[in-house]
Amino acid sequence: MSQKRNIIVGQSGGPTAVINSSVAGVYTAAKELGFNKIYGMLHGIQGLLDEQYVDLSTQLKSDLDVELLKRTPSAFLGSCRFKLPEINANPEMYEKIFKILEKLEIDVLCYIGGNDSMDTIKQLSDYAALKGHPQKFMGVPKTIDNDLAITDHTPGFGSAAKYIATATKEVIRDALGLSYNKENITVMEIMGRNAGWLTGAVALAKTEECCGPDLIYLPELPFDMDKFVEKVQALVKKQKNVVVAVSEGIKLADGRYVCELSGGADYVDAFGHKQLQGTAAYLAGFLGAKIGCKTRGIEFSTLQRCASHISSRTDIDEAFMVGSAAVKAAVEGNTGKMITIERVSNDPYRSQTGIYDIHDIANNERIVPREWINEEGDYVTEEFINYAKPLIQGELQPFMVNGLPQHLVVKKD
Amino acid sequence: MSQKRNIIVGQSGGPTAVINSSVAGVYTAAKELGFNKIYGMLHGIQGLLDEQYVDLSTQLKSDLDVELLKRTPSAFLGSCRFKLPEINANPEMYEKIFKILEKLEIDVLCYIGGNDSMDTIKQLSDYAALKGHPQKFMGVPKTIDNDLAITDHTPGFGSAAKYIATATKEVIRDALGLSYNKENITVMEIMGRNAGWLTGAVALAKTEECCGPDLIYLPELPFDMDKFVEKVQALVKKQKNVVVAVSEGIKLADGRYVCELSGGADYVDAFGHKQLQGTAAYLAGFLGAKIGCKTRGIEFSTLQRCASHISSRTDIDEAFMVGSAAVKAAVEGNTGKMITIERVSNDPYRSQTGIYDIHDIANNERIVPREWINEEGDYVTEEFINYAKPLIQGELQPFMVNGLPQHLVVKKD
């Protein structure tokens, strides 16, 4: 690309605490590399189809704004859960998108998202190749679930893990403070449909002054109700206070989600995924009835993915880094690729970006390897902890205004 | 008291993010005032009955420890939910307590707690008066629920309110980021059985860059299901994205808790209170079925009372202040009293301690005044916001170790 024109960035899928840091990275790099206009699509590709976008220079008027953007949770530009149809199924939609790109004189499109969103980059770059369109399409990884293939980890995971480990420490203190000579079971429910990365992160709560959770159940292995009750029962007998973490996605051997046992969960999202909720409440009720002691279920819920008030500095910096790397890679002529994070060393922790063909990444889910889960299937191993620990390090203090973290929001003219 | 001997402090009831700052206040004042030994009862009066206590000088070995204690959530010494029987019903229990106090050469007993715990101070001071025992008994207010009589507010409320308002801002960003041309309803469930102070605190999330929640339902007023659905339906039509906050304790006009409608909630605690849970999940499901759009229920859960990682500096300082004031008041000869917080001015915010007869406080619940709720009964007024806002101001950064907030825990020899 000899003459740089315009660039557009979009956000897609479930938000994270640091997805906006990637927008800041795209914006900063694009400015440095001399792009003319830097657009943000509102609500991803779905909004773009409706010609919903902003000129980011009208939104980020100062370095302070860029810093505030890094500290703003959820998708600043708005997200979407919108899967592009196969090219043959709806060529008109693709034509429409490329017409809009041409109208805006876009050279580069960066799309920040997870598995489903990387599919969008794959489709768009395939279509461009097919039709000889010159635009470059780059994927920027994002997902708290950490389930993207090839990359060592995904931005968003570290901050969610930090929040989860922090909250777990606090919940354990709460449980221990209250339980005196009384049996007490806490079941915490953590996000993660098929991949247990976030659920495993509760193990980080085990520190010199905190015993950590007693049992951890990932969705990678079938969940055995009888064995679970037996284990908890034995622990309650021994130590009275028991804290268990389960993934929302744990399933019985017959394939049913545990949360389905309570009769809930019939909402299906745009990608055909069942909404999972109520696993902790169900298990807490079940254990209470079986063991006959006080139980409580705590669903960490949406807060896991939007708690930017305690995000990881490492995560924010890497989110920025992958955004900025995507722009540079496109300028160097890459398209149909995703930026990855490569771990250079673990202690001291250092990482760098890589670049990978989107076809090997899209729609490919990376789960926790079996050898990072203990033999019994109820805790993660030291390897898992060594992997996750560096990713929660460091803080970027929120900008506190009147006692609350301030966020940046899109100003519409 | 001419010759100061020993003092003992205990914690009781549901923990808060700052209840330990009151222990720090008691400890610091007792040291300054020349007490010989400063004991901490483990798990409140229940633990004391089993002679469970520690010498606090073995726990707080440096100023750094005291600072760490201020940043530690839940009851450092352990709490209990234990109601002393009427004196006539079990004089042996009282004799036992006073024997232990005499053995430990206790002059002053400070008890940090809420409504039910202030009853303990009342009973012990009544018994001492009856039997001519010289010990002084002082109550130190604590409860996230903010429902103690006489005092302007209670330590613990400000931090819980700050966490709730912070999380509400983040949840609203999350909801807005995701909803594009799609109806979306979020129902947040906040703690508070009979008093809506914490639920009202969600209104603090309304700031220059955040619209705040749309509707707020406190337990002070009967909850009208039909009117609620009608209101939400109209809002969804108008703005698509709707965020509602409800207290866990909202009840229908016939007295049934909303959370009971789902068939849950049959656990009753030591004080005879029903455990409330599942209100948000129930309402979200109900609205989803009625309106036919995506809904989600978010229970803020235990994290409200233990999120010391984002506690209010004002709250921590006041928790320390009331602890320290209790010791001073006892040394001045007071007994059977509770320290209160008096608001001296609102802007700039200033407060001071007062002192009040425990008989006027124990077992008396203070709810949100009707005139601080709007006429429609679905939001709080400006007066409520002006009252709550100063209490969430300021931060005391957690001590971060390896990426997580560090806590102080009791070292047992």
PDB file of C-alpha atoms in Angstrom, chain A residues 13-15 42-43 46-48 50 52 72-75 77-81 161-163 165-171 173-182 204-210 267 269-270 275 277 293-303 305-310 389 392-395 397-398 400-410, chain B residues 13-15 42-43 46-48 50 52 72-75 77-81 161-163 165-171 173-182 204-210 267 269-270 275 277 293-303 305-310 389 392-395 397-398 400-410:
ATOM      1  CA  GLY A  13     -19.060 -10.905  20.384  1.00  0.00           C
ATOM      2  CA  GLY A  14     -19.195 -10.833  24.175  1.00  0.00           C
ATOM      3  CA  PRO A  15     -17.407  -7.815  25.562  1.00  0.00           C
ATOM      4  CA  LEU A  42     -20.906   0.832  15.608  1.00  0.00           C
ATOM      5  CA  HIS A  43     -22.092  -2.626  16.669  1.00  0.00           C
ATOM      6  CA  GLN A  46     -24.144  -5.643  11.695  1.00  0.00           C
ATOM      7  CA  GLY A  47     -24.014  -1.906  12.332  1.00  0.00           C
ATOM      8  CA  LEU A  48     -21.737  -1.384   9.352  1.00  0.00           C
ATOM      9  CA  ASP A  50     -26.648  -0.156   8.316  1.00  0.00           C
ATOM     10  CA  GLN A  52     -23.474   2.964  11.405  1.00  0.00           C
ATOM     11  CA  THR A  72     -13.656   1.436  29.801  1.00  0.00           C
ATOM     12  CA  PRO A  73     -15.300  -2.005  29.910  1.00  0.00           C
ATOM     13  CA  SER A  74     -17.597  -3.559  27.312  1.00  0.00           C
ATOM     14  CA  ALA A  75     -17.491  -2.622  23.648  1.00  0.00           C
ATOM     15  CA  LEU A  77     -18.171   1.019  19.736  1.00  0.00           C
ATOM     16  CA  GLY A  78     -20.925  -1.445  20.497  1.00  0.00           C
ATOM     17  CA  SER A  79     -20.744  -5.103  19.666  1.00  0.00           C
ATOM     18  CA  CYS A  80     -22.948  -7.565  17.826  1.00  0.00           C
ATOM     19  CA  ARG A  81     -23.566 -11.261  17.666  1.00  0.00           C
ATOM     20  CA  ALA A 161      -9.113 -14.242  35.630  1.00  0.00           C
ATOM     21  CA  LYS A 162      -7.865 -11.464  37.920  1.00  0.00           C
ATOM     22  CA  TYR A 163     -11.406 -10.460  38.820  1.00  0.00           C
ATOM     23  CA  ALA A 165      -9.377 -14.816  41.590  1.00  0.00           C
ATOM     24  CA  THR A 166      -9.905 -11.588  43.550  1.00  0.00           C
ATOM     25  CA  ALA A 167     -13.588 -12.286  44.095  1.00  0.00           C
ATOM     26  CA  THR A 168     -12.801 -15.900  45.031  1.00  0.00           C
ATOM     27  CA  LYS A 169     -10.367 -14.726  47.706  1.00  0.00           C
ATOM     28  CA  GLU A 170     -13.014 -12.378  49.056  1.00  0.00           C
ATOM     29  CA  VAL A 171     -15.756 -15.030  48.965  1.00  0.00           C
ATOM     30  CA  ARG A 173     -12.757 -14.922  53.488  1.00  0.00           C
ATOM     31  CA  ASP A 174     -16.478 -14.281  53.769  1.00  0.00           C
ATOM     32  CA  ALA A 175     -17.248 -17.986  54.109  1.00  0.00           C
ATOM     33  CA  LEU A 176     -14.514 -18.605  56.680  1.00  0.00           C
ATOM     34  CA  GLY A 177     -15.468 -15.521  58.668  1.00  0.00           C
ATOM     35  CA  LEU A 178     -19.018 -16.746  59.046  1.00  0.00           C
ATOM     36  CA  SER A 179     -18.610 -20.433  59.605  1.00  0.00           C
ATOM     37  CA  TYR A 180     -17.958 -21.436  63.189  1.00  0.00           C
ATOM     38  CA  ASN A 181     -18.529 -25.035  64.055  1.00  0.00           C
ATOM     39  CA  LYS A 182     -21.068 -25.133  61.294  1.00  0.00           C
ATOM     40  CA  LEU A 204      -5.017 -18.480  41.492  1.00  0.00           C
ATOM     41  CA  ALA A 205      -6.844 -17.527  44.689  1.00  0.00           C
ATOM     42  CA  LYS A 206      -4.669 -20.022  46.521  1.00  0.00           C
ATOM     43  CA  THR A 207      -2.000 -17.769  47.987  1.00  0.00           C
ATOM     44  CA  GLU A 208       0.094 -17.703  51.124  1.00  0.00           C
ATOM     45  CA  GLU A 209      -2.856 -16.410  53.187  1.00  0.00           C
ATOM     46  CA  CYS A 210      -5.715 -18.090  51.320  1.00  0.00           C
ATOM     47  CA  TYR A 267     -32.833 -19.548  25.320  1.00  0.00           C
ATOM     48  CA  ASP A 269     -28.500 -17.193  20.936  1.00  0.00           C
ATOM     49  CA  ALA A 270     -27.777 -16.109  17.354  1.00  0.00           C
ATOM     50  CA  GLN A 275     -27.768 -19.849  27.416  1.00  0.00           C
ATOM     51  CA  GLN A 277     -27.359 -20.164  33.944  1.00  0.00           C
ATOM     52  CA  CYS A 293     -26.323 -28.043  55.770  1.00  0.00           C
ATOM     53  CA  LYS A 294     -26.240 -24.423  54.768  1.00  0.00           C
ATOM     54  CA  THR A 295     -25.249 -23.910  51.147  1.00  0.00           C
ATOM     55  CA  ARG A 296     -25.104 -20.942  48.847  1.00  0.00           C
ATOM     56  CA  GLY A 297     -24.682 -20.594  45.130  1.00  0.00           C
ATOM     57  CA  ILE A 298     -22.821 -17.602  43.732  1.00  0.00           C
ATOM     58  CA  GLU A 299     -22.974 -16.886  40.049  1.00  0.00           C
ATOM     59  CA  PHE A 300     -20.086 -14.619  39.093  1.00  0.00           C
ATOM     60  CA  SER A 301     -22.217 -13.614  36.153  1.00  0.00           C
ATOM     61  CA  THR A 302     -21.696 -10.719  33.770  1.00  0.00           C
ATOM     62  CA  LEU A 303     -19.361  -8.976  36.195  1.00  0.00           C
ATOM     63  CA  ARG A 305     -16.362  -9.843  31.744  1.00  0.00           C
ATOM     64  CA  CYS A 306     -16.940  -6.182  32.558  1.00  0.00           C
ATOM     65  CA  ALA A 307     -15.122  -5.579  35.841  1.00  0.00           C
ATOM     66  CA  SER A 308     -12.645  -3.114  34.372  1.00  0.00           C
ATOM     67  CA  HIS A 309     -12.191  -1.602  37.838  1.00  0.00           C
ATOM     68  CA  ILE A 310      -9.803  -4.470  38.632  1.00  0.00           C
ATOM     69  CA  LYS A 389      -0.446 -16.391  36.829  1.00  0.00           C
ATOM     70  CA  ILE A 392      -3.163 -11.278  35.972  1.00  0.00           C
ATOM     71  CA  GLN A 393      -0.161  -9.206  37.019  1.00  0.00           C
ATOM     72  CA  GLY A 394      -0.217  -5.467  37.402  1.00  0.00           C
ATOM     73  CA  GLU A 395      -2.962  -2.888  37.618  1.00  0.00           C
ATOM     74  CA  GLN A 397      -6.002   2.234  38.199  1.00  0.00           C
ATOM     75  CA  PRO A 398      -9.400   3.372  36.994  1.00  0.00           C
ATOM     76  CA  MET A 400     -12.130   7.745  39.705  1.00  0.00           C
ATOM     77  CA  VAL A 401     -14.618  10.600  39.427  1.00  0.00           C
ATOM     78  CA  ASN A 402     -16.965  11.297  42.329  1.00  0.00           C
ATOM     79  CA  GLY A 403     -16.108   7.959  43.863  1.00  0.00           C
ATOM     80  CA  LEU A 404     -16.750   5.843  40.757  1.00  0.00           C
ATOM     81  CA  PRO A 405     -14.697   4.652  37.776  1.00  0.00           C
ATOM     82  CA  GLN A 406     -15.233   6.908  34.784  1.00  0.00           C
ATOM     83  CA  HIS A 407     -15.854   5.446  31.326  1.00  0.00           C
ATOM     84  CA  LEU A 408     -15.612   6.789  27.819  1.00  0.00           C
ATOM     85  CA  VAL A 409     -18.811   6.645  25.798  1.00  0.00           C
ATOM     86  CA  VAL A 410     -19.502   7.378  22.145  1.00  0.00           C
TER      87      VAL A 410
ATOM     88  CA  GLY B  13     -23.394 -10.822  62.030  1.00  0.00           C
ATOM     89  CA  GLY B  14     -22.898 -10.571  58.278  1.00  0.00           C
ATOM     90  CA  PRO B  15     -19.422  -9.333  57.412  1.00  0.00           C
ATOM     91  CA  LEU B  42     -12.916 -15.519  67.687  1.00  0.00           C
ATOM     92  CA  HIS B  43     -16.379 -15.859  66.149  1.00  0.00           C
ATOM     93  CA  GLN B  46     -20.321 -17.722  70.503  1.00  0.00           C
ATOM     94  CA  GLY B  47     -16.582 -18.306  70.270  1.00  0.00           C
ATOM     95  CA  LEU B  48     -15.998 -16.492  73.559  1.00  0.00           C
ATOM     96  CA  ASP B  50     -15.901 -21.636  74.093  1.00  0.00           C
ATOM     97  CA  GLN B  52     -11.855 -18.882  71.749  1.00  0.00           C
ATOM     98  CA  THR B  72      -9.184  -7.176  54.609  1.00  0.00           C
ATOM     99  CA  PRO B  73     -12.837  -8.061  53.962  1.00  0.00           C
ATOM    100  CA  SER B  74     -15.105 -10.247  56.074  1.00  0.00           C
ATOM    101  CA  ALA B  75     -14.614 -10.686  59.814  1.00  0.00           C
ATOM    102  CA  LEU B  77     -11.693 -12.491  63.965  1.00  0.00           C
ATOM    103  CA  GLY B  78     -14.538 -14.580  62.628  1.00  0.00           C
ATOM    104  CA  SER B  79     -18.172 -13.733  63.095  1.00  0.00           C
ATOM    105  CA  CYS B  80     -21.217 -15.546  64.395  1.00  0.00           C
ATOM    106  CA  ARG B  81     -24.957 -15.406  64.112  1.00  0.00           C
ATOM    107  CA  ALA B 161     -22.832   1.076  47.842  1.00  0.00           C
ATOM    108  CA  LYS B 162     -19.605   1.940  46.019  1.00  0.00           C
ATOM    109  CA  TYR B 163     -19.213  -1.628  44.782  1.00  0.00           C
ATOM    110  CA  ALA B 165     -22.721   1.536  41.866  1.00  0.00           C
ATOM    111  CA  THR B 166     -19.434   0.544  40.195  1.00  0.00           C
ATOM    112  CA  ALA B 167     -20.775  -2.845  39.129  1.00  0.00           C
ATOM    113  CA  THR B 168     -24.015  -1.228  37.942  1.00  0.00           C
ATOM    114  CA  LYS B 169     -22.074   1.165  35.718  1.00  0.00           C
ATOM    115  CA  GLU B 170     -20.145  -1.778  34.289  1.00  0.00           C
ATOM    116  CA  VAL B 171     -23.268  -3.891  33.770  1.00  0.00           C
ATOM    117  CA  ARG B 173     -22.015  -0.538  29.699  1.00  0.00           C
ATOM    118  CA  ASP B 174     -22.092  -4.270  29.020  1.00  0.00           C
ATOM    119  CA  ALA B 175     -25.801  -4.223  28.223  1.00  0.00           C
ATOM    120  CA  LEU B 176     -25.551  -1.173  25.962  1.00  0.00           C
ATOM    121  CA  GLY B 177     -22.498  -2.546  24.196  1.00  0.00           C
ATOM    122  CA  LEU B 178     -24.343  -5.709  23.271  1.00  0.00           C
ATOM    123  CA  SER B 179     -27.789  -4.499  22.381  1.00  0.00           C
ATOM    124  CA  TYR B 180     -28.189  -3.297  18.824  1.00  0.00           C
ATOM    125  CA  ASN B 181     -31.698  -2.996  17.532  1.00  0.00           C
ATOM    126  CA  LYS B 182     -32.619  -5.728  19.927  1.00  0.00           C
ATOM    127  CA  LEU B 204     -25.440   6.530  42.134  1.00  0.00           C
ATOM    128  CA  ALA B 205     -24.469   4.868  38.844  1.00  0.00           C
ATOM    129  CA  LYS B 206     -26.263   7.691  37.064  1.00  0.00           C
ATOM    130  CA  THR B 207     -23.370   9.964  36.170  1.00  0.00           C
ATOM    131  CA  GLU B 208     -22.500  12.304  33.334  1.00  0.00           C
ATOM    132  CA  GLU B 209     -21.569   9.375  31.073  1.00  0.00           C
ATOM    133  CA  CYS B 210     -23.992   6.750  32.381  1.00  0.00           C
ATOM    134  CA  TYR B 267     -33.912 -21.961  54.572  1.00  0.00           C
ATOM    135  CA  ASP B 269     -31.318 -18.683  59.659  1.00  0.00           C
ATOM    136  CA  ALA B 270     -30.556 -18.572  63.396  1.00  0.00           C
ATOM    137  CA  GLN B 275     -32.965 -16.742  53.080  1.00  0.00           C
ATOM    138  CA  GLN B 277     -32.384 -15.611  46.651  1.00  0.00           C
ATOM    139  CA  CYS B 293     -37.151 -10.759  24.424  1.00  0.00           C
ATOM    140  CA  LYS B 294     -33.738 -11.550  25.801  1.00  0.00           C
ATOM    141  CA  THR B 295     -33.488 -11.044  29.545  1.00  0.00           C
ATOM    142  CA  ARG B 296     -30.850 -11.768  32.141  1.00  0.00           C
ATOM    143  CA  GLY B 297     -30.891 -11.784  35.907  1.00  0.00           C
ATOM    144  CA  ILE B 298     -27.783 -10.735  37.804  1.00  0.00           C
ATOM    145  CA  GLU B 299     -27.584 -11.416  41.514  1.00  0.00           C
ATOM    146  CA  PHE B 300     -24.934  -9.170  43.019  1.00  0.00           C
ATOM    147  CA  SER B 301     -24.728 -11.768  45.754  1.00  0.00           C
ATOM    148  CA  THR B 302     -22.105 -12.085  48.472  1.00  0.00           C
ATOM    149  CA  LEU B 303     -19.638  -9.937  46.538  1.00  0.00           C
ATOM    150  CA  ARG B 305     -20.442  -7.277  51.226  1.00  0.00           C
ATOM    151  CA  CYS B 306     -16.899  -8.518  50.715  1.00  0.00           C
ATOM    152  CA  ALA B 307     -15.553  -6.544  47.758  1.00  0.00           C
ATOM    153  CA  SER B 308     -12.856  -4.796  49.749  1.00  0.00           C
ATOM    154  CA  HIS B 309     -10.874  -4.325  46.547  1.00  0.00           C
ATOM    155  CA  ILE B 310     -13.100  -1.332  45.758  1.00  0.00           C
ATOM    156  CA  LYS B 389     -23.094  10.068  47.512  1.00  0.00           C
ATOM    157  CA  ILE B 392     -18.750   6.282  48.526  1.00  0.00           C
ATOM    158  CA  GLN B 393     -16.021   8.881  48.068  1.00  0.00           C
ATOM    159  CA  GLY B 394     -12.339   8.093  48.066  1.00  0.00           C
ATOM    160  CA  GLU B 395     -10.346   4.908  47.761  1.00  0.00           C
ATOM    161  CA  GLN B 397      -5.891   0.929  47.328  1.00  0.00           C
ATOM    162  CA  PRO B 398      -5.588  -2.729  48.227  1.00  0.00           C
ATOM    163  CA  MET B 400      -1.533  -6.032  45.652  1.00  0.00           C
ATOM    164  CA  VAL B 401       0.728  -9.075  45.897  1.00  0.00           C
ATOM    165  CA  ASN B 402       1.309 -11.212  42.815  1.00  0.00           C
ATOM    166  CA  GLY B 403      -1.597  -9.518  41.078  1.00  0.00           C
ATOM    167  CA  LEU B 404      -4.153 -10.021  43.854  1.00  0.00           C
ATOM    168  CA  PRO B 405      -5.278  -8.072  46.920  1.00  0.00           C
ATOM    169  CA  GLN B 406      -3.551  -9.363  50.047  1.00  0.00           C
ATOM    170  CA  HIS B 407      -5.529  -9.995  53.227  1.00  0.00           C
ATOM    171  CA  LEU B 408      -4.582 -10.387  56.864  1.00  0.00           C
ATOM    172  CA  VAL B 409      -5.604 -13.674  58.455  1.00  0.00           C
ATOM    173  CA  VAL B 410      -5.464 -14.858  62.052  1.00  0.00           C
TER     174      VAL B 410
END
